[in-house]
Amino acid sequence: MEKGKGLARRWAVELHDASSSSSSFPDPPGFTRSAPEADDAATARQRKDSEVAWKGQKAWEVAQAPFKNLMMMGFMMWMAGSTVHLFSIGIVFSALFQPFNALRSVGKVFEPFKDPRVDTLAPKLLFIALNLAAMGLGVWKLNTLGLLPTNASDWVSSLSPAREVEYSGGGIPLI
Amino acid sequence: MAPPPRRLLLALFGFLTAAVLATLVAAVYEDQVGLADWHQKYIGKVKQAVYHSQKSGRRRVVVLTEENVIASLDLRSGDIFWRHVIEKNDPIDQLSLSLGKYVVTLSSGGSILRAWNLPDGQMIWETNIQTSTASKSLLHVLSSNKVAKDNLVLVSTGRSIYAVSSIDGVISWRKDFTLDDLEIKQVIQSPENDIVSVVGVAGSSKLALYQLNAKSGEIVKDAQESLPGGLCGETVLGSHDVLIALDQTRSAIFVIEFKGLSLSYNKVRVSNFVQDLSGTVKLLPLMSNGIIALQSSCTVYLLKLKGMDGLEVIHSFDRPAAVSDALAITEKDEAFAVVQHVGSQIEFIVKVTSDLSNEVIREKVDIDQHRGSVQKVFLNNYVRTDKSHGFRALIVMEDHSILLVQQGAVVWSREDGLASIVDVMASELPVEKEGVSVANVEHNLFEWLKGHMLKLKGTLMLASADELAAIQSLRLRSSEKNKMTRDHNGFRKLLIILTKAGKVMALHTGDGRIIWSNFLPFLRASKSGEISSALRIYQWQVPHHRVMRENPSILVVGRSGGDSVSPGVLSILDSYSGEELNSQRFDHSVAQIIPLILKDSSEQRLHLIVDSNSLAHLYPRSPDALKSFIHERSNLYFYSVDIQENAIRGYSLQKSCDLNLEDEYCFSTKELWSIVFPSDAERIAISETRKLNEVVHTQAKISADQDVMYKYVSKNLVFVATVSPKAAGEIGSAAPEEASLVAYLIDAVTGRILHRVTHHGAQGPVHAVVSENWVVYHYFNLRAHRFEIAVIEIYDQSRADNKDVMKLILGKHNLSAPITSYSRPDVTVKSQSYFFTHSVKAMAVTQTAKGITSKQLLIGTIGDQVLALDKRFLDPRRSLNPTQQEKEEGIIPLTDSLPIIPQSYVTHSLQVEALRGIVAIPAKLESTTLVFTYGVDLFYTRLAPSRTYDSLTDEFSYALLLITIAALVAALVVTWVWSEKKELRDKWR
């Protein structure tokens, strides 16, 4: 029936059904047509998984980045010495402000790794901890420079003398 | 590793020390002299004046003053040509000229005779004369009519007479008279021959006359005569062979004629020829030519000698202010001057002895009201072009100023009262009124720019020599520093000065000019001859909130009599204008004046005046003041250091007077405590306390290792030093074993001795200064034969455990709780002493507005200069090898003597002759303190003990800064335009 119909037309171009025409060719050996199609979802999942892994890895890397910074700061501080001058003050302030800024932008830093399946909490915590450590180093340095009011002397140095209740004037009488 | 060579270490150490010292030096550059400081030279109250002879052609006068100064003044301007300030222990009694080129002075009771070169004041020679008795000495320069090569100077003391060559000071002869108790009263030279007559009084009634050969000193003639009724000692030569003497009762005159070998006398009662004479009389060493002058209490009589029989009054002056000595104008004629007060003017009268009925000159001269009455007059004549005689006179006023009067006008005047300052205080200038713009101050913008351009040129070293001079003069007469308004930095102030004469003057700190002066009426000598004395000045009222519109005022306290029991007087002056606002005469004496911290509602400061009966009187007498005083009375005490009784006593104030119950402003006192020093071992040498207005910034002292020590800061801390009586004299009068100095720190409320330290082998004079929690005192170490300065710092141990940081943070400490002296004090003391090269005349410490700036000691040295010594050198924590931390803190390695760095002399190259006091006044700018030094001279400067860390220096070139900014802005604009253009070009490409 179909043939008869076909005979009736001189020619026909079937543009759309490539598969039907290609399916006329035998599949190469070892090729199962159904396999990739069945695997498609799996590949996507796999790709996603690797991205998640990558994101997780990256997040950890980002989280660990301050550690390097920490080491460098430590070295710089050691170089700066324990006397108050422009260089040491600069270093201490950068050591304090860098972690502070990092902590302020902690959300932004981990923005690219935001994923419901990626657990950024742990890297975030590490990041925060390391930055806090860097800040602590800065504070410690500030203290070694003697710029922290930790001594009693820092609190009494501007204390004016106490009022006296009694007053006694006099001296040698005028001759 | 081998240890570094020691030499290297030493060099390094030396370098470090030098570096440390270099940071302590704050000297001025040569071109900065006179920018912030001024120096004024004075001589004091003139007691004798000798004019140059007319032949020498120099118009100068040599004066001797009560401040022991001999000076040569220019008669045209009053400027000082030369001046010598002699030590007070060598008082100059007499002054004379010899040969027209030497000034001869006799000092130290006739034992030192000196000759000075008249033109330049250099000393030519000095001769010591042995004097046995403490009798009055006389100086007589023989005037030779002949052109003699040598002039003899006769010095008579007691019963000896010396003749000294005026060329080289060699004693050419000496004569001791044999008569017992002889005291030479007069040396008379007869003009014709070389005979010198010496008149002396032995005992009370015996008159002796010797005639000596002036060349050899041999007695030519002598005669003695006992006079009935005795002699008081005053003699005067009537004519060349008649002597006039007063008797013991000063009511009769002996006319003594000495012709040949005999003395004949005649006693004349003064009342015989002078009608209605009151009181006693005295002879004025004035006239000759048979005319003598007699002064009673208010009148001067001129008497003419009529042979032996008597005297006749030929003229009398009623109430003359002063009469000058006679001045020989011709061979026979002498002139004298009389000065009288006529209303607000003075009348200057000159008469000649040959014609007493006529006056050569009678001129009225206008004189400043604030000079008081005329004290002395010294007459001088000059020959006018028409060969007639002109006269001028040096007039010494009651306020110690001198005036030169010539042709009815005051040619010049000198304010020499400033040579004897009694007390000084600083007062603020008025606040600048609104509406005074910058243009008014700086004249105009163009001038301002020109000035700054000049300065800029100077900075860039482009200025020529002329321009440099212009810059210097611009800086010196900067109008900014002499303005009559308060400035932002508090540099411009008024120095209110009280002089010995009783004159109050206000000097501007900018250039030292006198803004106002007031010779207080109550301190002037009254008609009855009562001598008043000025005692002290205090700040009376500093207007703040409520009474802002009023001017500040000052309190002057004086005494209307010479002794300590005479009643006191008080005067209140407006400190802007010097007008007297109020004056009051007390009915009690003044022994002590205690300014209190309390104020009444009109911001008047309360003062307690303690009289000699230990009764305290409160001033101002207002109910308001009384109320605030009663409220605080139980906390007010006073103490008295009695040097005679060698004791210190403390008193409390009782409710009211025992004697006078109506007077509610009078309070009796009760002795609470006394410290009596053993008189055989200790004598009080000095008592010193903190300045009442001193501001202390902090009570804590922090050492390098962050340890806190609490200062014992108390207004009631008194430093007293005693010396052993044997060593109370001069240095060297006692052996080291018997000399000792004991220093006490005493609480003046309870009389508790907080600390006591004995320096064996040390003696006075002791000078001390107390500030914050430390005392620095200066004495002589007999064992080391050097002066020493010791420092004591006291710390409060009872608050030392306030070291818990948390408690301090939370404010749970007792450090700001009020302190009472009755709590048990627990103090620790640190002390150290150092050698010091100079002996010291005065000591003070710098004061700043908030007490933050480190302190410097101001030491008036024996060379009449002021040395600023950092307190860091006097730190008891100094040690031989300070640790690194201590070095960082600024502790200087210990040395046995204090360094004297030439650059740290505050007075740089100047001398403040006869330095007596140093006053430090805080400026408004915290880094700066104003220092005023006085003696015979005055010196004022600004000092920054830690440099001016809170302001740009005067040297700062604002123009350079402006030009730099302008250039940068221009560069910014140009580069911006360039970059825009370049960008545009790049875009088209």
Coordinates of C-alpha atoms in Angstrom, one line a residue, chain B residues 446-909:
Chain B
F446 CA 50.7 94.3 49.2
E447 CA 53.0 94.9 52.1
W448 CA 52.2 91.5 53.5
L449 CA 53.1 89.9 50.2
K450 CA 56.2 91.9 49.9
G451 CA 57.3 90.8 53.3
H452 CA 56.7 87.2 52.5
M453 CA 58.5 87.5 49.1
L454 CA 61.5 88.9 51.0
K455 CA 61.4 86.0 53.4
L456 CA 61.1 83.5 50.5
K457 CA 64.1 85.1 48.9
G458 CA 65.9 84.7 52.2
T459 CA 65.0 81.0 52.4
L460 CA 66.1 80.4 48.8
M461 CA 69.3 82.3 49.5
L462 CA 68.6 84.7 46.7
A463 CA 68.5 87.8 48.9
S464 CA 71.2 90.4 48.8
A465 CA 72.8 91.8 51.9
D466 CA 70.5 94.8 52.0
E467 CA 67.5 92.6 51.6
L468 CA 68.7 90.4 54.5
A469 CA 69.0 93.4 56.7
A470 CA 65.5 94.4 55.7
I471 CA 64.2 90.9 56.5
Q472 CA 65.9 91.1 59.9
S473 CA 64.4 94.5 60.7
L474 CA 61.0 93.3 59.6
R475 CA 61.2 90.4 62.0
L476 CA 62.4 92.5 64.9
R477 CA 59.7 95.2 64.6
S478 CA 56.9 92.8 63.8
S479 CA 53.8 94.6 64.8
E480 CA 52.2 91.3 65.7
K481 CA 54.1 90.9 69.0
N482 CA 53.4 94.4 70.3
K483 CA 49.7 94.6 69.9
M484 CA 47.6 95.5 72.9
T485 CA 45.3 92.5 72.6
R486 CA 45.4 88.9 73.7
D487 CA 46.9 86.6 71.1
H488 CA 46.0 83.0 70.3
N489 CA 49.2 81.6 71.7
G490 CA 49.2 83.6 74.9
F491 CA 52.6 85.2 74.3
R492 CA 51.3 88.7 74.7
K493 CA 50.8 89.5 78.3
L494 CA 51.3 92.3 80.8
L495 CA 54.0 91.9 83.4
I496 CA 52.8 93.7 86.5
I497 CA 55.7 94.8 88.5
L498 CA 55.9 96.2 92.0
T499 CA 59.0 98.2 92.8
K500 CA 60.6 98.9 96.1
A501 CA 59.5 102.5 95.9
G502 CA 55.9 101.4 95.8
K503 CA 55.2 102.0 92.1
V504 CA 53.2 99.5 90.1
M505 CA 54.1 99.2 86.5
A506 CA 52.8 97.1 83.6
L507 CA 55.3 96.1 80.9
H508 CA 54.3 94.6 77.6
T509 CA 55.9 91.2 77.0
G510 CA 56.3 92.1 73.3
D511 CA 59.0 94.7 73.7
G512 CA 59.1 95.6 77.4
R513 CA 57.6 99.0 77.1
I514 CA 55.7 100.5 80.0
I515 CA 51.9 100.4 79.3
W516 CA 50.9 102.1 82.5
S517 CA 52.4 103.0 85.8
N518 CA 50.8 104.0 89.1
F519 CA 52.6 105.3 92.1
L520 CA 50.2 104.3 94.7
P521 CA 49.3 107.1 97.1
F522 CA 49.3 104.9 100.2
L523 CA 52.9 103.8 99.5
R524 CA 54.2 107.3 99.2
A525 CA 56.1 108.7 102.1
S526 CA 53.6 110.7 104.1
K527 CA 54.2 114.1 105.5
S528 CA 55.0 112.8 108.9
G529 CA 58.0 111.0 107.4
E530 CA 56.5 107.6 107.8
I531 CA 58.1 105.1 105.4
S532 CA 55.8 102.8 103.6
S533 CA 56.9 99.6 102.1
A534 CA 55.4 97.6 99.2
L535 CA 55.1 93.9 100.0
R536 CA 53.4 91.8 97.3
I537 CA 51.0 91.8 94.4
Y538 CA 48.4 89.1 93.7
Q539 CA 45.7 88.4 91.1
W540 CA 42.5 89.8 92.6
Q541 CA 39.9 89.1 90.0
V542 CA 40.1 87.2 86.8
P543 CA 36.7 87.6 85.1
H544 CA 35.2 84.5 83.6
H545 CA 31.5 83.7 83.1
R546 CA 29.3 86.1 85.0
V547 CA 31.5 89.1 85.2
M548 CA 33.0 88.8 81.7
R549 CA 32.5 92.5 81.0
E550 CA 34.7 93.6 83.9
N551 CA 38.4 94.1 83.7
P552 CA 40.7 91.9 85.7
S553 CA 42.2 93.5 88.7
I554 CA 45.2 93.0 91.0
L555 CA 45.8 93.3 94.7
V556 CA 48.7 95.3 96.1
V557 CA 49.5 94.8 99.7
G558 CA 51.8 97.1 101.6
R559 CA 52.7 98.3 105.0
S560 CA 52.5 101.9 106.2
G561 CA 55.6 101.8 108.3
G562 CA 59.0 100.3 108.6
D563 CA 58.5 97.6 111.1
S564 CA 56.5 94.4 111.0
V565 CA 53.8 95.5 113.4
S566 CA 52.8 98.6 111.5
P567 CA 49.3 98.5 109.9
G568 CA 49.0 97.2 106.5
V569 CA 47.4 98.8 103.4
L570 CA 45.6 97.3 100.4
S571 CA 44.9 98.6 97.0
I572 CA 43.1 97.1 94.1
L573 CA 44.1 98.2 90.6
D574 CA 42.5 97.6 87.2
S575 CA 45.1 95.6 85.4
Y576 CA 44.3 97.0 81.9
S577 CA 44.6 100.7 82.9
G578 CA 46.3 100.8 86.3
E579 CA 43.6 102.9 87.8
E580 CA 43.1 102.4 91.5
L581 CA 39.6 100.9 92.0
N582 CA 39.7 100.7 95.8
S583 CA 42.1 101.1 98.6
Q584 CA 41.9 100.3 102.2
R585 CA 43.9 100.8 105.4
F586 CA 43.9 97.9 107.7
D587 CA 43.7 98.2 111.4
H588 CA 46.0 95.2 111.7
S589 CA 49.5 94.4 110.6
V590 CA 50.5 92.1 107.8
A591 CA 52.7 89.1 108.6
Q592 CA 51.5 86.7 105.9
I593 CA 49.3 86.9 102.9
I594 CA 47.7 83.6 101.9
P595 CA 45.8 83.6 98.6
L596 CA 43.1 80.9 98.7
I597 CA 41.7 78.8 95.9
L598 CA 38.2 80.0 96.7
K599 CA 36.4 82.7 94.8
D600 CA 33.3 84.7 95.6
S601 CA 30.4 85.2 93.2
S602 CA 32.0 88.2 91.5
E603 CA 35.1 86.0 90.8
Q604 CA 37.2 87.9 93.4
R605 CA 39.8 85.7 94.8
L606 CA 39.7 85.2 98.6
H607 CA 42.8 86.2 100.5
L608 CA 43.6 85.5 104.1
I609 CA 45.9 88.1 105.7
V610 CA 47.5 86.9 108.9
D611 CA 48.7 89.6 111.3
S612 CA 51.5 89.6 113.8
N613 CA 49.1 88.4 116.5
S614 CA 48.3 85.3 114.5
L615 CA 44.8 86.5 113.7
A616 CA 43.5 85.8 110.2
H617 CA 41.5 88.4 108.3
L618 CA 39.5 87.6 105.3
Y619 CA 39.5 89.8 102.2
P620 CA 37.4 90.7 100.2
R621 CA 35.0 91.8 102.9
S622 CA 31.7 90.7 101.3
P623 CA 29.0 88.4 102.8
D624 CA 29.3 86.2 99.8
A625 CA 33.1 85.7 100.3
L626 CA 32.4 85.0 104.0
K627 CA 29.9 82.4 103.1
S628 CA 32.1 80.4 100.9
F629 CA 35.0 80.8 103.4
I630 CA 32.9 79.5 106.3
H631 CA 31.9 76.6 104.2
E632 CA 35.6 75.6 103.7
R633 CA 37.0 76.9 106.9
S634 CA 37.5 73.6 108.6
N635 CA 39.8 72.5 105.7
L636 CA 41.9 75.6 105.8
Y637 CA 45.1 75.8 107.7
F638 CA 48.2 77.9 107.7
Y639 CA 51.8 77.5 108.8
S640 CA 54.5 79.9 109.8
V641 CA 58.2 79.4 109.5
D642 CA 59.8 81.3 112.4
I643 CA 63.5 81.7 111.6
Q644 CA 64.2 83.5 114.9
E645 CA 62.7 80.8 117.1
N646 CA 63.9 78.1 114.7
A647 CA 60.5 76.5 114.5
I648 CA 57.7 75.8 112.2
R649 CA 54.1 76.0 113.5
G650 CA 50.9 75.0 112.0
Y651 CA 47.5 76.6 112.8
S652 CA 43.9 75.9 112.2
L653 CA 41.3 78.7 111.9
Q654 CA 38.7 79.2 114.7
K655 CA 35.2 80.4 114.3
S656 CA 35.7 84.0 115.2
C657 CA 38.1 86.5 116.7
D658 CA 38.6 86.4 120.5
L659 CA 39.2 90.0 120.7
N660 CA 36.8 91.5 118.3
L661 CA 33.5 89.7 118.1
E662 CA 31.8 92.2 115.9
D663 CA 34.4 91.7 113.2
E664 CA 33.0 88.7 111.5
Y665 CA 35.8 88.7 108.9
C666 CA 38.4 88.1 111.6
F667 CA 39.3 84.6 112.7
S668 CA 41.4 83.5 115.6
T669 CA 43.8 80.7 115.1
K670 CA 44.8 77.7 117.2
E671 CA 48.2 76.1 117.1
L672 CA 47.9 72.5 116.0
W673 CA 51.5 71.4 115.6
S674 CA 55.0 72.7 115.8
I675 CA 58.4 71.4 114.8
V676 CA 61.1 73.0 116.9
F677 CA 64.6 72.4 115.5
P678 CA 67.4 72.1 118.1
S679 CA 69.1 75.4 117.9
D680 CA 72.6 74.1 118.7
A681 CA 72.5 71.7 115.7
E682 CA 70.2 73.2 113.1
R683 CA 69.2 76.6 111.9
I684 CA 66.5 77.1 109.3
A685 CA 68.1 78.2 106.0
I686 CA 65.2 78.0 103.6
S687 CA 61.6 77.1 103.3
E688 CA 60.1 76.4 99.9
T689 CA 56.8 75.2 98.6
R690 CA 55.1 74.6 95.2
K691 CA 53.8 77.5 93.2
L692 CA 50.1 77.7 93.9
N693 CA 49.2 78.1 90.2
E694 CA 51.3 75.2 89.0
V695 CA 49.3 72.7 86.9
V696 CA 50.2 69.0 87.1
H697 CA 49.0 66.9 84.2
T698 CA 49.1 63.4 85.7
Q699 CA 49.6 61.7 89.0
A700 CA 51.3 58.7 87.5
K701 CA 54.9 58.2 86.5
I702 CA 55.4 55.4 84.0
S703 CA 58.8 53.8 83.6
A704 CA 60.0 52.1 80.5
D705 CA 58.9 48.7 81.6
Q706 CA 55.3 49.9 81.9
D707 CA 55.5 50.0 85.6
V708 CA 53.4 52.7 87.3
M709 CA 54.5 54.8 90.2
Y710 CA 52.1 57.3 91.7
K711 CA 53.5 60.8 92.4
Y712 CA 52.9 62.3 95.8
V713 CA 51.5 65.6 94.4
S714 CA 50.4 67.9 97.2
K715 CA 50.0 71.6 97.6
N716 CA 50.8 71.2 101.3
L717 CA 54.3 69.9 100.8
V718 CA 56.9 72.1 102.3
F719 CA 60.6 71.7 101.8
V720 CA 62.7 73.1 104.7
A721 CA 66.5 72.9 104.9
T722 CA 68.5 73.5 108.0
V723 CA 72.2 74.1 108.3
S724 CA 74.3 73.7 111.4
P725 CA 74.8 77.0 113.2
K726 CA 78.6 76.8 112.8
A727 CA 78.3 76.5 109.1
A728 CA 75.7 79.3 108.7
G729 CA 78.4 81.7 107.7
E730 CA 80.3 82.0 104.4
I731 CA 81.7 79.0 102.6
G732 CA 85.0 78.0 104.2
S733 CA 84.1 79.3 107.6
A734 CA 83.4 75.9 109.0
A735 CA 85.2 72.5 108.8
P736 CA 83.5 69.7 107.0
E737 CA 83.1 67.8 110.3
E738 CA 81.1 70.5 111.9
A739 CA 78.9 71.3 108.9
S740 CA 75.8 69.5 108.0
L741 CA 72.6 70.2 106.0
V742 CA 69.3 68.5 106.8
A743 CA 66.5 68.5 104.3
Y744 CA 63.0 68.0 105.4
L745 CA 59.8 67.4 103.6
I746 CA 56.9 68.4 105.7
D747 CA 53.1 68.1 105.3
A748 CA 51.9 71.6 106.3
V749 CA 48.5 70.4 107.4
T750 CA 49.5 67.9 109.9
G751 CA 53.1 68.8 110.5
R752 CA 54.2 65.3 109.6
I753 CA 57.7 64.9 108.5
L754 CA 57.4 62.8 105.3
H755 CA 61.1 62.6 104.7
R756 CA 64.4 63.7 106.3
V757 CA 67.9 63.5 104.8
T758 CA 71.2 64.7 106.2
H759 CA 74.1 65.8 104.1
H760 CA 77.2 65.7 106.1
G761 CA 79.9 68.2 105.3
A762 CA 77.5 70.4 103.4
Q763 CA 76.6 74.0 104.0
G764 CA 74.6 76.8 102.6
P765 CA 73.6 79.0 100.9
V766 CA 70.8 76.7 100.0
H767 CA 68.5 77.4 97.0
A768 CA 65.6 75.2 96.3
V769 CA 62.7 74.7 94.0
V770 CA 59.7 72.5 94.6
S771 CA 57.5 71.3 91.7
E772 CA 55.1 68.4 91.2
N773 CA 56.5 65.7 93.3
W774 CA 60.1 66.7 93.4
V775 CA 62.5 69.1 95.1
V776 CA 65.8 70.3 93.7
Y777 CA 68.2 72.1 96.0
H778 CA 71.6 73.5 95.7
Y779 CA 74.3 73.7 98.4
F780 CA 78.0 73.5 98.9
N781 CA 79.8 70.3 99.6
L782 CA 82.8 71.1 101.9
R783 CA 84.4 67.7 101.5
A784 CA 84.4 67.8 97.7
H785 CA 84.9 71.6 97.6
R786 CA 82.3 71.8 95.0
F787 CA 78.7 72.9 94.7
E788 CA 76.1 70.2 94.6
I789 CA 72.5 69.9 93.3
A790 CA 70.4 67.2 94.9
V791 CA 67.0 66.0 93.8
I792 CA 64.3 64.2 95.9
E793 CA 61.3 62.7 94.2
I794 CA 58.5 61.4 96.4
Y795 CA 56.0 58.7 95.4
D796 CA 52.8 57.7 97.1
Q797 CA 53.1 54.0 98.0
S798 CA 49.6 53.8 99.3
R799 CA 48.1 53.9 95.8
A800 CA 50.9 51.7 94.3
D801 CA 48.7 48.6 94.2
N802 CA 46.3 50.2 91.7
K803 CA 47.6 48.1 88.9
D804 CA 44.6 45.9 87.9
V805 CA 43.8 46.8 84.3
M806 CA 40.2 45.7 84.5
K807 CA 39.5 47.7 87.6
L808 CA 41.1 50.7 85.9
I809 CA 39.1 50.2 82.8
L810 CA 35.9 50.0 84.7
G811 CA 36.9 52.9 86.8
K812 CA 36.8 51.0 90.1
H813 CA 39.8 52.6 91.6
N814 CA 40.4 55.2 94.3
L815 CA 42.8 57.3 92.3
S816 CA 40.6 60.2 91.7
A817 CA 39.1 60.2 95.2
P818 CA 39.9 63.3 97.2
I819 CA 43.0 63.0 99.4
T820 CA 43.2 64.1 102.9
S821 CA 46.4 64.7 104.8
Y822 CA 45.0 62.9 107.8
S823 CA 45.1 59.5 106.1
R824 CA 48.3 57.7 106.9
P825 CA 50.8 58.6 104.2
D826 CA 53.0 55.9 102.9
V827 CA 55.7 57.5 100.7
T828 CA 58.8 56.3 99.1
V829 CA 61.6 58.6 98.1
K830 CA 64.2 58.5 95.4
S831 CA 67.1 60.9 95.5
Q832 CA 70.4 61.6 93.9
S833 CA 72.9 64.4 93.9
Y834 CA 75.3 65.7 91.4
F835 CA 78.2 68.2 91.3
F836 CA 77.4 71.6 89.8
T837 CA 80.0 74.1 88.7
H838 CA 78.3 77.3 89.5
S839 CA 77.1 79.0 92.6
V840 CA 73.5 80.0 92.2
K841 CA 71.7 83.3 92.8
A842 CA 68.2 82.2 92.0
M843 CA 66.4 79.0 91.0
A844 CA 63.0 78.5 89.3
V845 CA 61.3 75.9 87.1
T846 CA 59.4 76.3 83.9
Q847 CA 55.6 76.3 84.0
T848 CA 53.4 75.4 81.2
A849 CA 49.6 75.7 80.7
K850 CA 48.7 72.1 81.2
G851 CA 51.9 70.7 82.7
I852 CA 52.4 68.1 79.9
T853 CA 55.7 69.5 78.6
S854 CA 58.8 68.3 80.3
K855 CA 60.3 70.8 82.8
Q856 CA 63.5 72.7 82.8
L857 CA 65.2 74.2 85.8
L858 CA 66.1 77.8 85.4
I859 CA 69.3 78.5 87.3
G860 CA 70.5 82.1 87.8
T861 CA 74.2 81.7 87.9
I862 CA 76.9 83.7 89.6
G863 CA 77.7 85.2 86.2
D864 CA 74.2 86.8 86.2
Q865 CA 73.0 84.5 83.4
V866 CA 70.1 82.1 83.4
L867 CA 70.9 78.5 82.5
A868 CA 68.1 76.1 81.5
L869 CA 68.9 72.6 82.7
D870 CA 66.6 69.8 81.7
K871 CA 64.9 68.0 84.6
R872 CA 66.1 64.8 82.9
F873 CA 69.6 65.5 84.2
L874 CA 68.1 65.5 87.7
D875 CA 66.4 62.2 87.6
P876 CA 67.1 59.8 90.6
R877 CA 66.6 56.9 88.3
R878 CA 69.8 57.7 86.4
S879 CA 72.3 54.9 86.6
L880 CA 75.8 54.2 85.2
N881 CA 74.5 51.7 82.6
P882 CA 70.9 52.3 81.8
T883 CA 69.2 49.4 80.2
Q884 CA 67.9 49.6 76.6
Q885 CA 64.4 50.3 77.8
E886 CA 65.6 53.0 80.1
K887 CA 67.6 54.6 77.3
E888 CA 64.5 54.6 75.1
E889 CA 62.6 56.3 77.9
G890 CA 65.3 59.0 77.8
I891 CA 67.2 58.3 80.9
I892 CA 70.7 59.7 80.7
P893 CA 73.7 57.7 81.9
L894 CA 74.8 58.9 85.3
T895 CA 77.6 61.3 85.5
D896 CA 79.1 62.8 88.7
S897 CA 78.5 66.4 87.5
L898 CA 75.8 68.2 85.7
P899 CA 76.8 69.3 82.2
I900 CA 76.7 73.0 81.4
I901 CA 76.0 73.3 77.8
P902 CA 76.9 76.8 76.6
Q903 CA 73.9 76.8 74.2
S904 CA 71.4 76.3 76.9
Y905 CA 71.9 79.7 78.4
V906 CA 68.6 81.3 78.1
T907 CA 70.1 84.8 78.3
H908 CA 72.5 83.9 75.5
S909 CA 75.2 86.6 75.4

